[in-house]
Amino acid sequence: MLIFAASDKGGTGRSVTSANLAYHRALAGDDVCYLDFDFGSPTATAVFDVPDARQAAEDRGLHSYLVGEVGEPVRVDVWADTEHRVLRNRPPGSGRLVLMPGDLSGGEFATTDDNLRRCVDLLLRLNSEFDLIVVDLSAGRSYAVDMALEATSQPEMSGVDARWLVFHRWTRQHVAAAASLVFGKRGIVAGGVARGHDEDALRAAIRFVRAAVPDPSSVLWSQVSATQSAWMRECDRDLKQLASTHGIGYSQVLGAVPLEPVLQWREQLITDEDVLDSQIANMETWQALSELAGRLTDDKYWEQA
């Protein structure tokens, strides 16, 4: 299965959250491959803590492969190559966790017949090798999004299950921007239909993820004044109404990730040690990521609303 991770804006937590979802699925025993299709700003090597791979991917990353400069993009075995102390101890029963990084000095590029063919070939090969392929796309209406829509519209990809996660922060601007990215005049749905996708099927394959969502009732916000607490709850109610008005209400949301200092300041994978031993991360965040990871392939969360 392919999972495309998109967002209208940068800074939504798209990359760090989708990387954590890939990690959770590998912990659960799935073989997972993570593709960094954020060609303008590839950051996955930092999230997975594989700094040597960042330089190794220069001139051999996904950008170089898609434009035809190399025959195969570099692969990184995260369990073996990470410098993260906890991740190096691969848990028993876990699946493979492979990263295909972007080039250090890559950049956005328009889709041509040649790089489209390379993209389709790569996705088909990976789909036969891995249980889950997470594709982190550049923010906005990018060439990477166009390529994903074009590739998944090809006849030979018809048997490959592809789903879309659209990430946004829990603010008025981000809610409106996420809805526009999907349903706008030049959004994902319109772009997909123009490339031959069935509109109903494409809409059914898109879900939203709310990131950095403050919970006014959580311990994190327990010390705010009564006035601030009331204001936060009012904002939360207004945002829920706004999301519903824009067509991205509760039924279209796959999950929400709480506001988490570790994700905001370090943009890293959150391990059980971070939650249980050092306690630098919140259990609520771990549980939200675990539930969201499970829902990626749970069909009941993808039924047409």
CSV table of C-alpha atoms in Angstrom, one decimal:
chain,number,residue,atom,x,y,z
A,1,MET,CA,0.0,0.0,0.0
A,2,LEU,CA,1.1,3.5,-0.8
A,3,ILE,CA,0.6,6.4,1.7
A,4,PHE,CA,1.2,9.9,0.2
A,5,ALA,CA,1.8,12.5,2.8
A,6,ALA,CA,0.9,16.1,1.7
A,7,SER,CA,0.3,19.5,3.2
A,8,ASP,CA,-0.5,22.9,1.8
A,9,LYS,CA,2.1,24.7,4.1
A,10,GLY,CA,5.4,23.8,5.5
A,11,GLY,CA,5.7,23.5,9.3
A,12,THR,CA,2.6,21.3,9.6
A,13,GLY,CA,4.5,18.3,11.1
A,14,ARG,CA,3.9,16.3,7.9
A,15,SER,CA,7.4,14.8,7.6
A,16,VAL,CA,8.0,14.1,11.3
A,17,THR,CA,4.6,12.7,11.8
A,18,SER,CA,4.6,10.5,8.7
A,19,ALA,CA,8.1,9.2,9.7
A,20,ASN,CA,6.8,8.3,13.2
A,21,LEU,CA,3.9,6.5,11.5
A,22,ALA,CA,6.3,4.5,9.4
A,23,TYR,CA,8.3,3.7,12.6
A,24,HIS,CA,5.2,2.5,14.4
A,25,ARG,CA,4.2,0.2,11.5
A,26,ALA,CA,7.7,-1.3,11.4
A,27,LEU,CA,7.5,-1.9,15.2
A,28,ALA,CA,4.2,-3.7,14.5
A,29,GLY,CA,6.0,-6.1,12.1
A,30,ASP,CA,5.4,-4.5,8.7
A,31,ASP,CA,8.1,-4.0,6.2
A,32,VAL,CA,8.1,-0.3,5.6
A,33,CYS,CA,9.8,2.0,3.1
A,34,TYR,CA,9.9,5.7,3.5
A,35,LEU,CA,10.5,7.9,0.4
A,36,ASP,CA,11.5,11.5,0.7
A,37,PHE,CA,9.8,13.1,-2.2
A,38,ASP,CA,10.2,16.6,-0.6
A,39,PHE,CA,12.6,17.4,-3.4
A,40,GLY,CA,13.1,21.1,-2.4
A,41,SER,CA,13.8,20.4,1.2
A,42,PRO,CA,14.6,16.7,2.1
A,43,THR,CA,14.7,16.3,5.8
A,44,ALA,CA,14.0,12.6,6.5
A,45,THR,CA,17.7,11.8,7.2
A,46,ALA,CA,17.5,14.1,10.2
A,47,VAL,CA,14.2,12.7,11.5
A,48,PHE,CA,15.5,9.1,11.3
A,49,ASP,CA,18.9,10.2,12.7
A,50,VAL,CA,21.0,8.9,9.8
A,51,PRO,CA,23.4,11.8,9.2
A,52,ASP,CA,25.8,9.8,7.1
A,53,ALA,CA,23.0,9.0,4.6
A,54,ARG,CA,22.5,12.7,4.0
A,55,GLN,CA,25.9,12.9,2.3
A,56,ALA,CA,25.7,9.4,0.8
A,57,ALA,CA,22.5,10.4,-1.0
A,58,GLU,CA,24.1,13.4,-2.7
A,59,ASP,CA,23.9,12.6,-6.5
A,60,ARG,CA,22.4,9.2,-5.6
A,61,GLY,CA,19.1,10.1,-4.0
A,62,LEU,CA,15.5,10.0,-5.3
A,63,HIS,CA,16.0,13.2,-7.3
A,64,SER,CA,19.0,11.8,-9.2
A,65,TYR,CA,17.1,8.6,-9.8
A,66,LEU,CA,14.0,10.2,-11.2
A,67,VAL,CA,15.8,12.5,-13.5
A,68,GLY,CA,17.8,9.6,-14.9
A,69,GLU,CA,21.3,10.3,-13.4
A,70,VAL,CA,21.5,7.0,-11.5
A,71,GLY,CA,20.0,3.6,-12.1
A,72,GLU,CA,18.9,3.0,-8.5
A,73,PRO,CA,18.3,5.4,-5.6
A,74,VAL,CA,20.3,4.8,-2.5
A,75,ARG,CA,18.7,2.8,0.3
A,76,VAL,CA,19.3,3.2,4.0
A,77,ASP,CA,18.6,0.5,6.6
A,78,VAL,CA,17.4,2.7,9.4
A,79,TRP,CA,17.8,0.0,12.1
A,80,ALA,CA,21.4,-0.6,11.1
A,81,ASP,CA,22.5,2.9,10.1
A,82,THR,CA,20.8,5.2,12.6
A,83,GLU,CA,22.9,7.0,15.2
A,84,HIS,CA,19.8,6.9,17.5
A,85,ARG,CA,20.8,4.7,20.5
A,86,VAL,CA,17.4,3.2,21.0
A,87,LEU,CA,16.7,2.6,17.3
A,88,ARG,CA,19.9,0.7,16.9
A,89,ASN,CA,18.4,-2.0,19.2
A,90,ARG,CA,15.9,-3.4,16.7
A,91,PRO,CA,13.0,-4.8,18.6
A,92,PRO,CA,12.2,-8.5,18.2
A,93,GLY,CA,9.4,-9.1,15.7
A,94,SER,CA,9.8,-5.7,14.0
A,95,GLY,CA,9.7,-5.3,10.2
A,96,ARG,CA,12.2,-3.7,7.9
A,97,LEU,CA,12.5,0.1,8.1
A,98,VAL,CA,14.1,1.5,4.9
A,99,LEU,CA,14.7,5.1,4.0
A,100,MET,CA,15.2,6.3,0.4
A,101,PRO,CA,16.4,9.9,0.9
A,102,GLY,CA,16.3,12.9,-1.3
A,103,ASP,CA,19.4,14.5,-2.8
A,104,LEU,CA,21.1,17.0,-0.5
A,105,SER,CA,21.1,19.6,-3.3
A,106,GLY,CA,18.0,18.5,-5.3
A,107,GLY,CA,15.1,20.7,-6.3
A,108,GLU,CA,11.6,20.7,-7.7
A,109,PHE,CA,11.2,19.6,-11.3
A,110,ALA,CA,8.3,19.2,-13.7
A,111,THR,CA,7.1,15.7,-14.6
A,112,THR,CA,8.2,14.3,-17.9
A,113,ASP,CA,7.4,11.0,-19.6
A,114,ASP,CA,10.8,9.6,-18.6
A,115,ASN,CA,10.8,10.5,-14.9
A,116,LEU,CA,7.1,9.5,-14.7
A,117,ARG,CA,8.1,6.0,-16.0
A,118,ARG,CA,10.9,5.8,-13.4
A,119,CYS,CA,8.5,6.8,-10.7
A,120,VAL,CA,5.9,4.2,-11.7
A,121,ASP,CA,8.6,1.5,-12.0
A,122,LEU,CA,10.0,2.3,-8.5
A,123,LEU,CA,6.5,2.4,-6.8
A,124,LEU,CA,5.6,-0.9,-8.4
A,125,ARG,CA,8.8,-2.6,-7.4
A,126,LEU,CA,8.5,-1.3,-3.8
A,127,ASN,CA,4.9,-2.3,-3.6
A,128,SER,CA,5.9,-5.9,-4.3
A,129,GLU,CA,8.7,-5.8,-1.7
A,130,PHE,CA,7.2,-3.8,1.2
A,131,ASP,CA,3.9,-3.9,3.1
A,132,LEU,CA,3.7,-0.1,3.3
A,133,ILE,CA,5.4,2.7,1.4
A,134,VAL,CA,5.2,6.2,2.8
A,135,VAL,CA,5.8,8.9,0.3
A,136,ASP,CA,6.6,12.3,1.9
A,137,LEU,CA,5.6,15.0,-0.7
A,138,SER,CA,6.7,18.6,-1.0
A,139,ALA,CA,4.4,21.2,0.6
A,140,GLY,CA,1.7,22.9,-1.5
A,141,ARG,CA,0.6,22.3,-5.1
A,142,SER,CA,4.1,21.0,-5.9
A,143,TYR,CA,5.6,19.0,-8.8
A,144,ALA,CA,5.9,16.1,-6.4
A,145,VAL,CA,2.1,16.1,-5.8
A,146,ASP,CA,1.6,16.3,-9.6
A,147,MET,CA,3.9,13.3,-10.1
A,148,ALA,CA,2.1,11.3,-7.5
A,149,LEU,CA,-1.2,11.9,-9.1
A,150,GLU,CA,0.1,11.2,-12.6
A,151,ALA,CA,1.9,8.0,-11.5
A,152,THR,CA,-1.1,6.6,-9.6
A,153,SER,CA,-3.4,7.3,-12.7
A,154,GLN,CA,-1.3,5.0,-14.9
A,155,PRO,CA,-3.1,1.7,-15.9
A,156,GLU,CA,-0.4,-0.5,-14.5
A,157,MET,CA,-0.9,1.1,-11.0
A,158,SER,CA,-4.6,0.3,-10.9
A,159,GLY,CA,-4.0,-2.7,-8.7
A,160,VAL,CA,-2.0,-0.8,-6.1
A,161,ASP,CA,-3.9,0.6,-3.2
A,162,ALA,CA,-3.0,4.3,-2.7
A,163,ARG,CA,-4.2,6.6,0.1
A,164,TRP,CA,-3.5,10.3,0.9
A,165,LEU,CA,-2.9,11.9,4.2
A,166,VAL,CA,-3.2,15.7,4.3
A,167,PHE,CA,-1.6,17.3,7.3
A,168,HIS,CA,-2.5,20.6,8.8
A,169,ARG,CA,-2.0,22.4,12.1
A,170,TRP,CA,-5.0,23.3,14.2
A,171,THR,CA,-5.3,27.0,13.2
A,172,ARG,CA,-7.8,28.9,11.0
A,173,GLN,CA,-5.2,29.5,8.3
A,174,HIS,CA,-4.1,25.9,8.2
A,175,VAL,CA,-7.6,24.5,8.2
A,176,ALA,CA,-8.6,26.7,5.2
A,177,ALA,CA,-5.3,26.0,3.4
A,178,ALA,CA,-5.6,22.2,3.8
A,179,ALA,CA,-9.2,22.3,2.4
A,180,SER,CA,-8.0,24.4,-0.5
A,181,LEU,CA,-5.2,22.0,-1.3
A,182,VAL,CA,-7.6,19.1,-1.6
A,183,PHE,CA,-10.8,20.7,-2.9
A,184,GLY,CA,-9.7,23.9,-4.5
A,185,LYS,CA,-9.8,24.8,-8.1
A,186,ARG,CA,-6.3,23.4,-8.7
A,187,GLY,CA,-6.3,21.1,-5.8
A,188,ILE,CA,-5.6,17.4,-5.4
A,189,VAL,CA,-9.1,16.3,-6.4
A,190,ALA,CA,-9.2,18.5,-9.5
A,191,GLY,CA,-5.7,17.6,-10.5
A,192,GLY,CA,-6.4,13.9,-10.1
A,193,VAL,CA,-9.6,14.0,-12.1
A,194,ALA,CA,-7.7,15.9,-14.9
A,195,ARG,CA,-5.2,13.0,-15.0
A,196,GLY,CA,-7.9,10.3,-15.2
A,197,HIS,CA,-8.7,9.5,-11.6
A,198,ASP,CA,-12.3,8.7,-10.6
A,199,GLU,CA,-13.4,11.6,-8.4
A,200,ASP,CA,-15.4,9.6,-5.9
A,201,ALA,CA,-12.6,7.0,-5.5
A,202,LEU,CA,-10.0,9.7,-5.1
A,203,ARG,CA,-12.0,11.6,-2.5
A,204,ALA,CA,-12.5,8.3,-0.6
A,205,ALA,CA,-8.7,7.8,-0.5
A,206,ILE,CA,-8.0,11.2,1.2
A,207,ARG,CA,-8.1,11.8,4.9
A,208,PHE,CA,-6.8,14.7,7.1
A,209,VAL,CA,-4.5,14.6,10.0
A,210,ARG,CA,-4.6,17.4,12.6
A,211,ALA,CA,-1.2,18.1,14.0
A,212,ALA,CA,0.0,20.0,17.0
A,213,VAL,CA,-3.5,20.1,18.5
A,214,PRO,CA,-3.6,21.6,22.0
A,215,ASP,CA,-6.0,19.8,24.4
A,216,PRO,CA,-7.3,22.4,26.8
A,217,SER,CA,-8.1,19.6,29.3
A,218,SER,CA,-4.6,18.1,29.3
A,219,VAL,CA,-2.0,18.4,32.0
A,220,LEU,CA,0.1,20.5,29.7
A,221,TRP,CA,-2.4,23.3,29.9
A,222,SER,CA,-3.6,22.7,33.5
A,223,GLN,CA,-1.8,25.8,34.9
A,224,VAL,CA,-3.4,28.4,32.6
A,225,SER,CA,-5.9,30.8,34.1
A,226,ALA,CA,-9.6,30.2,33.9
A,227,THR,CA,-9.9,33.0,31.4
A,228,GLN,CA,-7.3,31.4,29.1
A,229,SER,CA,-8.8,28.0,29.5
A,230,ALA,CA,-12.3,29.3,28.4
A,231,TRP,CA,-10.7,31.1,25.5
A,232,MET,CA,-8.9,28.0,24.3
A,233,ARG,CA,-12.1,25.9,24.5
A,234,GLU,CA,-13.9,28.5,22.5
A,235,CYS,CA,-11.2,28.6,19.8
A,236,ASP,CA,-11.3,24.8,19.7
A,237,ARG,CA,-15.1,24.8,19.1
A,238,ASP,CA,-14.7,27.5,16.4
A,239,LEU,CA,-12.1,25.5,14.6
A,240,LYS,CA,-14.2,22.4,14.6
A,241,GLN,CA,-17.0,24.4,13.1
A,242,LEU,CA,-14.7,25.9,10.5
A,243,ALA,CA,-13.3,22.5,9.6
A,244,SER,CA,-16.8,21.1,9.1
A,245,THR,CA,-17.7,24.1,6.9
A,246,HIS,CA,-14.7,23.5,4.7
A,247,GLY,CA,-15.5,19.8,4.3
A,248,ILE,CA,-12.7,18.5,6.5
A,249,GLY,CA,-14.8,17.8,9.6
A,250,TYR,CA,-14.7,14.8,11.9
A,251,SER,CA,-15.7,12.2,9.3
A,252,GLN,CA,-12.8,13.2,7.1
A,253,VAL,CA,-10.2,13.1,9.8
A,254,LEU,CA,-8.0,10.0,10.3
A,255,GLY,CA,-6.5,11.2,13.5
A,256,ALA,CA,-5.0,14.1,15.5
A,257,VAL,CA,-1.6,14.4,17.1
A,258,PRO,CA,-1.4,16.5,20.3
A,259,LEU,CA,0.9,19.5,20.7
A,260,GLU,CA,4.1,17.7,21.7
A,261,PRO,CA,7.4,19.5,22.7
A,262,VAL,CA,9.6,16.7,21.4
A,263,LEU,CA,8.0,16.9,17.9
A,264,GLN,CA,8.1,20.7,17.9
A,265,TRP,CA,11.7,21.2,19.1
A,266,ARG,CA,13.5,18.1,18.0
A,267,GLU,CA,11.5,16.8,15.0
A,268,GLN,CA,12.5,13.2,15.8
A,269,LEU,CA,11.1,9.7,16.2
A,270,ILE,CA,9.4,9.2,19.6
A,271,THR,CA,10.4,5.9,21.1
A,272,ASP,CA,8.9,4.1,24.1
A,273,GLU,CA,12.0,5.1,26.1
A,274,ASP,CA,11.2,8.7,25.5
A,275,VAL,CA,7.8,8.1,27.0
A,276,LEU,CA,8.5,5.6,29.8
A,277,ASP,CA,12.1,6.1,30.8
A,278,SER,CA,13.3,9.6,30.2
A,279,GLN,CA,9.7,10.8,30.1
A,280,ILE,CA,10.5,13.7,27.8
A,281,ALA,CA,7.5,12.8,25.5
A,282,ASN,CA,3.9,12.4,26.5
A,283,MET,CA,2.1,9.1,26.5
A,284,GLU,CA,-0.9,10.8,24.8
A,285,THR,CA,1.4,11.5,21.8
A,286,TRP,CA,2.7,7.9,21.6
A,287,GLN,CA,-0.9,6.6,21.8
A,288,ALA,CA,-2.1,9.0,19.1
A,289,LEU,CA,0.7,8.0,16.8
A,290,SER,CA,0.1,4.3,17.4
A,291,GLU,CA,-3.6,4.6,16.7
A,292,LEU,CA,-3.1,6.7,13.6
A,293,ALA,CA,-0.5,4.2,12.3
A,294,GLY,CA,-3.1,1.4,12.7
A,295,ARG,CA,-5.8,3.3,10.9
A,296,LEU,CA,-3.6,3.7,7.8
A,297,THR,CA,-4.8,0.3,6.6
A,298,ASP,CA,-8.0,-0.1,8.6
A,299,ASP,CA,-10.7,0.1,5.9
A,300,LYS,CA,-13.4,1.2,8.3
A,301,TYR,CA,-11.7,4.6,8.7
A,302,TRP,CA,-11.6,5.0,4.9
A,303,GLU,CA,-15.3,4.3,4.0
A,304,GLN,CA,-16.9,7.0,2.0
A,305,ALA,CA,-18.5,9.5,4.4
